[in-house]
Amino acid sequence: MPPTRPTDTPARTPGPDTGADAADIDADIDADIDAVPGELWELEHALTRIAHLLTRSRRHDHVIAAAGVPVERAAVPLLRLLAETPGPLRPSEIAAALGVEAPHVTRQIQRLERAGYVDRVPDPDDGRAQQVRLLPAGADAVDRVRAVGRRWMVGALAGWEPEERLRLAGLVHRMVDDFTAYSAADCDHYGVSGPPGGPRG
């Protein structure tokens, strides 16, 4: 049974050094909780369950074992990104696309280079920079991981009608597109100074 929205949230007591400002913030948070439509509580819960399922280290271990691809969990999104991009990418572009820090990307690139999955090539637009290129072994690794994931979905969604699966895929794509557009918009994303989506304070 999915959790329902909280109805009996305990009253918050401001700390000794916060005073009225903290009380105002708590009141705003309580008002925001009350204003969230019920269906968004259900959606948030569903997304939390999916995220937990897809990011468990045990699942990753099963996938790479079945695929025969000895890569770290953090390297898989990087390989997928390179496989889905027509051409090499700068490390900074990879970091921006994945939403991670540059040092994290650098470490993963070094490990993938040693494994023979990627290499670095000169940037044609800047002789001082380098780009990361997916090698055939890396492309094969991505294909293997994808194949295992698709076989898993075939089994998990065997009871779904094809139309249901297509409808779900369409809705998820639409949701991701809207999340991405909203994140890129120049607005008050979290409602710090007004309704979410309004001008920044």
Short mmCIF file of the C-alpha atoms (twelve columns), coordinates in Angstrom:
data_MODEL
# 
_entry.id   MODEL 
# 
loop_
_atom_site.group_PDB 
_atom_site.id 
_atom_site.type_symbol 
_atom_site.label_atom_id 
_atom_site.label_alt_id 
_atom_site.label_comp_id 
_atom_site.label_asym_id 
_atom_site.label_seq_id 
_atom_site.Cartn_x 
_atom_site.Cartn_y 
_atom_site.Cartn_z 
_atom_site.pdbx_PDB_model_num 
ATOM 1   C CA . MET A 1   0.000  0.000   0.000   1 
ATOM 2   C CA . PRO A 2   1.578  3.316   -1.057  1 
ATOM 3   C CA . PRO A 3   1.918  5.905   1.692   1 
ATOM 4   C CA . THR A 4   -0.679 8.625   1.814   1 
ATOM 5   C CA . ARG A 5   0.122  12.272  2.258   1 
ATOM 6   C CA . PRO A 6   0.793  13.170  5.887   1 
ATOM 7   C CA . THR A 7   -2.181 14.632  7.728   1 
ATOM 8   C CA . ASP A 8   -0.959 14.798  11.307  1 
ATOM 9   C CA . THR A 9   2.481  16.361  10.934  1 
ATOM 10  C CA . PRO A 10  3.800  17.325  14.377  1 
ATOM 11  C CA . ALA A 11  4.167  21.027  14.961  1 
ATOM 12  C CA . ARG A 12  7.742  22.235  14.611  1 
ATOM 13  C CA . THR A 13  9.310  24.256  17.389  1 
ATOM 14  C CA . PRO A 14  11.872 26.888  16.329  1 
ATOM 15  C CA . GLY A 15  15.310 26.515  17.874  1 
ATOM 16  C CA . PRO A 16  16.573 29.050  20.402  1 
ATOM 17  C CA . ASP A 17  18.609 30.988  17.836  1 
ATOM 18  C CA . THR A 18  16.157 30.952  14.960  1 
ATOM 19  C CA . GLY A 19  13.102 32.776  16.277  1 
ATOM 20  C CA . ALA A 20  10.317 33.964  14.046  1 
ATOM 21  C CA . ASP A 21  12.202 33.403  10.776  1 
ATOM 22  C CA . ALA A 22  12.336 29.639  11.366  1 
ATOM 23  C CA . ALA A 23  8.660  29.629  12.339  1 
ATOM 24  C CA . ASP A 24  7.807  31.404  9.085   1 
ATOM 25  C CA . ILE A 25  9.816  28.867  7.094   1 
ATOM 26  C CA . ASP A 26  8.095  25.965  8.862   1 
ATOM 27  C CA . ALA A 27  4.707  27.509  8.160   1 
ATOM 28  C CA . ASP A 28  5.600  27.852  4.486   1 
ATOM 29  C CA . ILE A 29  6.702  24.202  4.338   1 
ATOM 30  C CA . ASP A 30  3.470  23.044  5.985   1 
ATOM 31  C CA . ALA A 31  1.447  25.128  3.531   1 
ATOM 32  C CA . ASP A 32  3.381  23.652  0.603   1 
ATOM 33  C CA . ILE A 33  2.718  20.102  1.880   1 
ATOM 34  C CA . ASP A 34  -0.994 20.831  2.095   1 
ATOM 35  C CA . ALA A 35  -0.994 22.302  -1.417  1 
ATOM 36  C CA . VAL A 36  0.578  19.277  -3.163  1 
ATOM 37  C CA . PRO A 37  -2.067 17.378  -5.171  1 
ATOM 38  C CA . GLY A 38  -2.600 13.788  -4.040  1 
ATOM 39  C CA . GLU A 39  -1.570 12.311  -7.371  1 
ATOM 40  C CA . LEU A 40  1.876  13.896  -7.019  1 
ATOM 41  C CA . TRP A 41  2.366  12.126  -3.708  1 
ATOM 42  C CA . GLU A 42  1.660  8.865   -5.523  1 
ATOM 43  C CA . LEU A 43  4.010  9.795   -8.375  1 
ATOM 44  C CA . GLU A 44  6.814  10.745  -5.998  1 
ATOM 45  C CA . HIS A 45  6.421  7.441   -4.173  1 
ATOM 46  C CA . ALA A 46  6.492  5.500   -7.453  1 
ATOM 47  C CA . LEU A 47  9.633  7.313   -8.612  1 
ATOM 48  C CA . THR A 48  11.331 6.679   -5.270  1 
ATOM 49  C CA . ARG A 49  10.614 2.962   -5.584  1 
ATOM 50  C CA . ILE A 50  11.956 2.882   -9.148  1 
ATOM 51  C CA . ALA A 51  15.104 4.784   -8.189  1 
ATOM 52  C CA . HIS A 52  15.746 2.394   -5.298  1 
ATOM 53  C CA . LEU A 53  15.225 -0.619  -7.544  1 
ATOM 54  C CA . LEU A 54  17.462 0.609   -10.358 1 
ATOM 55  C CA . THR A 55  20.319 1.873   -8.199  1 
ATOM 56  C CA . ARG A 56  20.772 -1.108  -5.888  1 
ATOM 57  C CA . SER A 57  24.320 -2.391  -6.096  1 
ATOM 58  C CA . ARG A 58  23.107 -5.993  -6.009  1 
ATOM 59  C CA . ARG A 59  21.089 -5.464  -9.201  1 
ATOM 60  C CA . HIS A 60  24.121 -3.948  -10.918 1 
ATOM 61  C CA . ASP A 61  26.218 -6.938  -9.886  1 
ATOM 62  C CA . HIS A 62  23.654 -9.309  -11.413 1 
ATOM 63  C CA . VAL A 63  23.464 -7.290  -14.651 1 
ATOM 64  C CA . ILE A 64  27.202 -7.062  -15.273 1 
ATOM 65  C CA . ALA A 65  27.641 -10.728 -14.373 1 
ATOM 66  C CA . ALA A 66  24.953 -11.737 -16.880 1 
ATOM 67  C CA . ALA A 67  26.365 -9.355  -19.491 1 
ATOM 68  C CA . GLY A 68  29.962 -10.404 -18.901 1 
ATOM 69  C CA . VAL A 69  31.000 -6.751  -18.632 1 
ATOM 70  C CA . PRO A 70  33.240 -5.999  -15.621 1 
ATOM 71  C CA . VAL A 71  32.527 -2.281  -15.186 1 
ATOM 72  C CA . GLU A 72  31.666 -0.221  -12.146 1 
ATOM 73  C CA . ARG A 73  28.101 0.923   -11.684 1 
ATOM 74  C CA . ALA A 74  29.146 4.590   -12.068 1 
ATOM 75  C CA . ALA A 75  30.701 3.865   -15.477 1 
ATOM 76  C CA . VAL A 76  27.542 2.512   -17.086 1 
ATOM 77  C CA . PRO A 77  25.781 5.898   -17.576 1 
ATOM 78  C CA . LEU A 78  28.984 7.299   -19.107 1 
ATOM 79  C CA . LEU A 79  29.215 4.433   -21.601 1 
ATOM 80  C CA . ARG A 80  25.513 4.751   -22.433 1 
ATOM 81  C CA . LEU A 81  25.904 8.483   -23.032 1 
ATOM 82  C CA . LEU A 82  28.787 7.969   -25.430 1 
ATOM 83  C CA . ALA A 83  26.857 5.227   -27.236 1 
ATOM 84  C CA . GLU A 84  23.851 7.519   -27.696 1 
ATOM 85  C CA . THR A 85  25.882 10.529  -28.860 1 
ATOM 86  C CA . PRO A 86  26.977 10.831  -32.493 1 
ATOM 87  C CA . GLY A 87  30.652 11.508  -31.919 1 
ATOM 88  C CA . PRO A 88  33.177 12.037  -29.129 1 
ATOM 89  C CA . LEU A 89  32.504 14.341  -26.171 1 
ATOM 90  C CA . ARG A 90  34.674 16.517  -23.999 1 
ATOM 91  C CA . PRO A 91  34.939 15.428  -20.365 1 
ATOM 92  C CA . SER A 92  33.215 18.672  -19.373 1 
ATOM 93  C CA . GLU A 93  30.297 17.838  -21.677 1 
ATOM 94  C CA . ILE A 94  30.036 14.379  -20.135 1 
ATOM 95  C CA . ALA A 95  30.018 15.844  -16.629 1 
ATOM 96  C CA . ALA A 96  27.312 18.347  -17.561 1 
ATOM 97  C CA . ALA A 97  25.149 15.729  -19.265 1 
ATOM 98  C CA . LEU A 98  25.390 13.331  -16.318 1 
ATOM 99  C CA . GLY A 99  25.076 16.045  -13.687 1 
ATOM 100 C CA . VAL A 100 28.268 15.050  -11.862 1 
ATOM 101 C CA . GLU A 101 31.550 16.733  -10.959 1 
ATOM 102 C CA . ALA A 102 34.444 16.749  -13.440 1 
ATOM 103 C CA . PRO A 103 36.853 14.781  -11.187 1 
ATOM 104 C CA . HIS A 104 34.325 11.940  -11.013 1 
ATOM 105 C CA . VAL A 105 34.187 11.799  -14.818 1 
ATOM 106 C CA . THR A 106 37.977 11.928  -15.092 1 
ATOM 107 C CA . ARG A 107 38.347 8.911   -12.807 1 
ATOM 108 C CA . GLN A 108 35.789 6.902   -14.750 1 
ATOM 109 C CA . ILE A 109 37.384 7.797   -18.087 1 
ATOM 110 C CA . GLN A 110 40.772 6.627   -16.836 1 
ATOM 111 C CA . ARG A 111 39.332 3.289   -15.712 1 
ATOM 112 C CA . LEU A 112 37.436 2.812   -18.960 1 
ATOM 113 C CA . GLU A 113 40.584 3.641   -20.935 1 
ATOM 114 C CA . ARG A 114 42.513 0.968   -19.075 1 
ATOM 115 C CA . ALA A 115 39.712 -1.507  -19.839 1 
ATOM 116 C CA . GLY A 116 39.875 -0.658  -23.547 1 
ATOM 117 C CA . TYR A 117 36.338 0.743   -23.715 1 
ATOM 118 C CA . VAL A 118 37.182 4.380   -24.562 1 
ATOM 119 C CA . ASP A 119 40.119 6.463   -25.688 1 
ATOM 120 C CA . ARG A 120 40.915 10.143  -25.966 1 
ATOM 121 C CA . VAL A 121 41.294 12.019  -29.243 1 
ATOM 122 C CA . PRO A 122 42.248 15.644  -30.015 1 
ATOM 123 C CA . ASP A 123 39.392 18.127  -30.071 1 
ATOM 124 C CA . PRO A 124 39.163 19.379  -33.691 1 
ATOM 125 C CA . ASP A 125 37.964 22.779  -32.435 1 
ATOM 126 C CA . ASP A 126 40.624 23.224  -29.763 1 
ATOM 127 C CA . GLY A 127 44.061 21.665  -30.109 1 
ATOM 128 C CA . ARG A 128 44.664 22.009  -26.368 1 
ATOM 129 C CA . ALA A 129 41.583 19.955  -25.432 1 
ATOM 130 C CA . GLN A 130 40.682 16.311  -25.784 1 
ATOM 131 C CA . GLN A 131 37.497 14.402  -26.410 1 
ATOM 132 C CA . VAL A 132 36.452 10.952  -25.227 1 
ATOM 133 C CA . ARG A 133 35.572 8.405   -27.906 1 
ATOM 134 C CA . LEU A 134 33.728 5.122   -27.496 1 
ATOM 135 C CA . LEU A 135 35.721 2.174   -28.840 1 
ATOM 136 C CA . PRO A 136 34.175 -0.980  -30.364 1 
ATOM 137 C CA . ALA A 137 34.698 -2.873  -27.103 1 
ATOM 138 C CA . GLY A 138 32.819 -0.126  -25.264 1 
ATOM 139 C CA . ALA A 139 29.960 -0.202  -27.748 1 
ATOM 140 C CA . ASP A 140 29.764 -3.976  -27.345 1 
ATOM 141 C CA . ALA A 141 29.692 -3.579  -23.557 1 
ATOM 142 C CA . VAL A 142 26.752 -1.163  -23.809 1 
ATOM 143 C CA . ASP A 143 24.883 -3.542  -26.126 1 
ATOM 144 C CA . ARG A 144 25.413 -6.416  -23.681 1 
ATOM 145 C CA . VAL A 145 24.176 -4.419  -20.688 1 
ATOM 146 C CA . ARG A 146 21.144 -3.216  -22.648 1 
ATOM 147 C CA . ALA A 147 20.311 -6.750  -23.768 1 
ATOM 148 C CA . VAL A 148 20.350 -8.020  -20.185 1 
ATOM 149 C CA . GLY A 149 18.163 -5.128  -19.043 1 
ATOM 150 C CA . ARG A 150 15.665 -5.730  -21.831 1 
ATOM 151 C CA . ARG A 151 15.447 -9.442  -21.044 1 
ATOM 152 C CA . TRP A 152 14.743 -8.501  -17.429 1 
ATOM 153 C CA . MET A 153 11.928 -6.158  -18.520 1 
ATOM 154 C CA . VAL A 154 10.456 -8.807  -20.812 1 
ATOM 155 C CA . GLY A 155 10.081 -11.099 -17.826 1 
ATOM 156 C CA . ALA A 156 8.943  -8.428  -15.361 1 
ATOM 157 C CA . LEU A 157 6.296  -6.958  -17.699 1 
ATOM 158 C CA . ALA A 158 5.151  -10.226 -19.247 1 
ATOM 159 C CA . GLY A 159 1.644  -9.645  -17.904 1 
ATOM 160 C CA . TRP A 160 1.312  -6.235  -19.580 1 
ATOM 161 C CA . GLU A 161 -0.353 -5.715  -22.932 1 
ATOM 162 C CA . PRO A 162 1.860  -4.181  -25.647 1 
ATOM 163 C CA . GLU A 163 -0.376 -1.096  -25.692 1 
ATOM 164 C CA . GLU A 164 0.160  -0.632  -21.961 1 
ATOM 165 C CA . ARG A 165 3.921  -0.803  -22.324 1 
ATOM 166 C CA . LEU A 166 3.879  1.705   -25.188 1 
ATOM 167 C CA . ARG A 167 1.650  4.075   -23.223 1 
ATOM 168 C CA . LEU A 168 3.960  3.858   -20.204 1 
ATOM 169 C CA . ALA A 169 7.030  4.535   -22.374 1 
ATOM 170 C CA . GLY A 170 5.354  7.582   -23.896 1 
ATOM 171 C CA . LEU A 171 4.410  9.002   -20.501 1 
ATOM 172 C CA . VAL A 172 7.878  8.433   -19.062 1 
ATOM 173 C CA . HIS A 173 9.510  10.139  -22.062 1 
ATOM 174 C CA . ARG A 174 7.116  13.065  -21.659 1 
ATOM 175 C CA . MET A 175 7.869  13.311  -17.932 1 
ATOM 176 C CA . VAL A 176 11.644 13.259  -18.469 1 
ATOM 177 C CA . ASP A 177 11.371 15.905  -21.204 1 
ATOM 178 C CA . ASP A 178 9.320  18.139  -18.898 1 
ATOM 179 C CA . PHE A 179 11.692 17.590  -15.963 1 
ATOM 180 C CA . THR A 180 14.653 18.458  -18.205 1 
ATOM 181 C CA . ALA A 181 13.008 21.589  -19.623 1 
ATOM 182 C CA . TYR A 182 11.955 22.765  -16.161 1 
ATOM 183 C CA . SER A 183 15.452 22.217  -14.752 1 
ATOM 184 C CA . ALA A 184 16.928 24.277  -17.589 1 
ATOM 185 C CA . ALA A 185 14.421 27.111  -17.229 1 
ATOM 186 C CA . ASP A 186 15.522 30.327  -15.557 1 
ATOM 187 C CA . CYS A 187 12.980 30.340  -12.759 1 
ATOM 188 C CA . ASP A 188 12.507 29.683  -9.050  1 
ATOM 189 C CA . HIS A 189 12.532 25.886  -9.332  1 
ATOM 190 C CA . TYR A 190 11.841 25.112  -5.665  1 
ATOM 191 C CA . GLY A 191 9.446  27.907  -4.754  1 
ATOM 192 C CA . VAL A 192 11.890 29.751  -2.484  1 
ATOM 193 C CA . SER A 193 10.381 33.158  -3.126  1 
ATOM 194 C CA . GLY A 194 6.957  32.257  -4.475  1 
ATOM 195 C CA . PRO A 195 5.101  29.557  -6.371  1 
ATOM 196 C CA . PRO A 196 7.469  27.044  -8.040  1 
ATOM 197 C CA . GLY A 197 8.171  28.058  -11.610 1 
ATOM 198 C CA . GLY A 198 7.795  31.751  -10.894 1 
ATOM 199 C CA . PRO A 199 10.511 34.411  -11.142 1 
ATOM 200 C CA . ARG A 200 13.560 34.138  -8.946  1 
ATOM 201 C CA . GLY A 201 13.521 36.254  -5.831  1 
# 
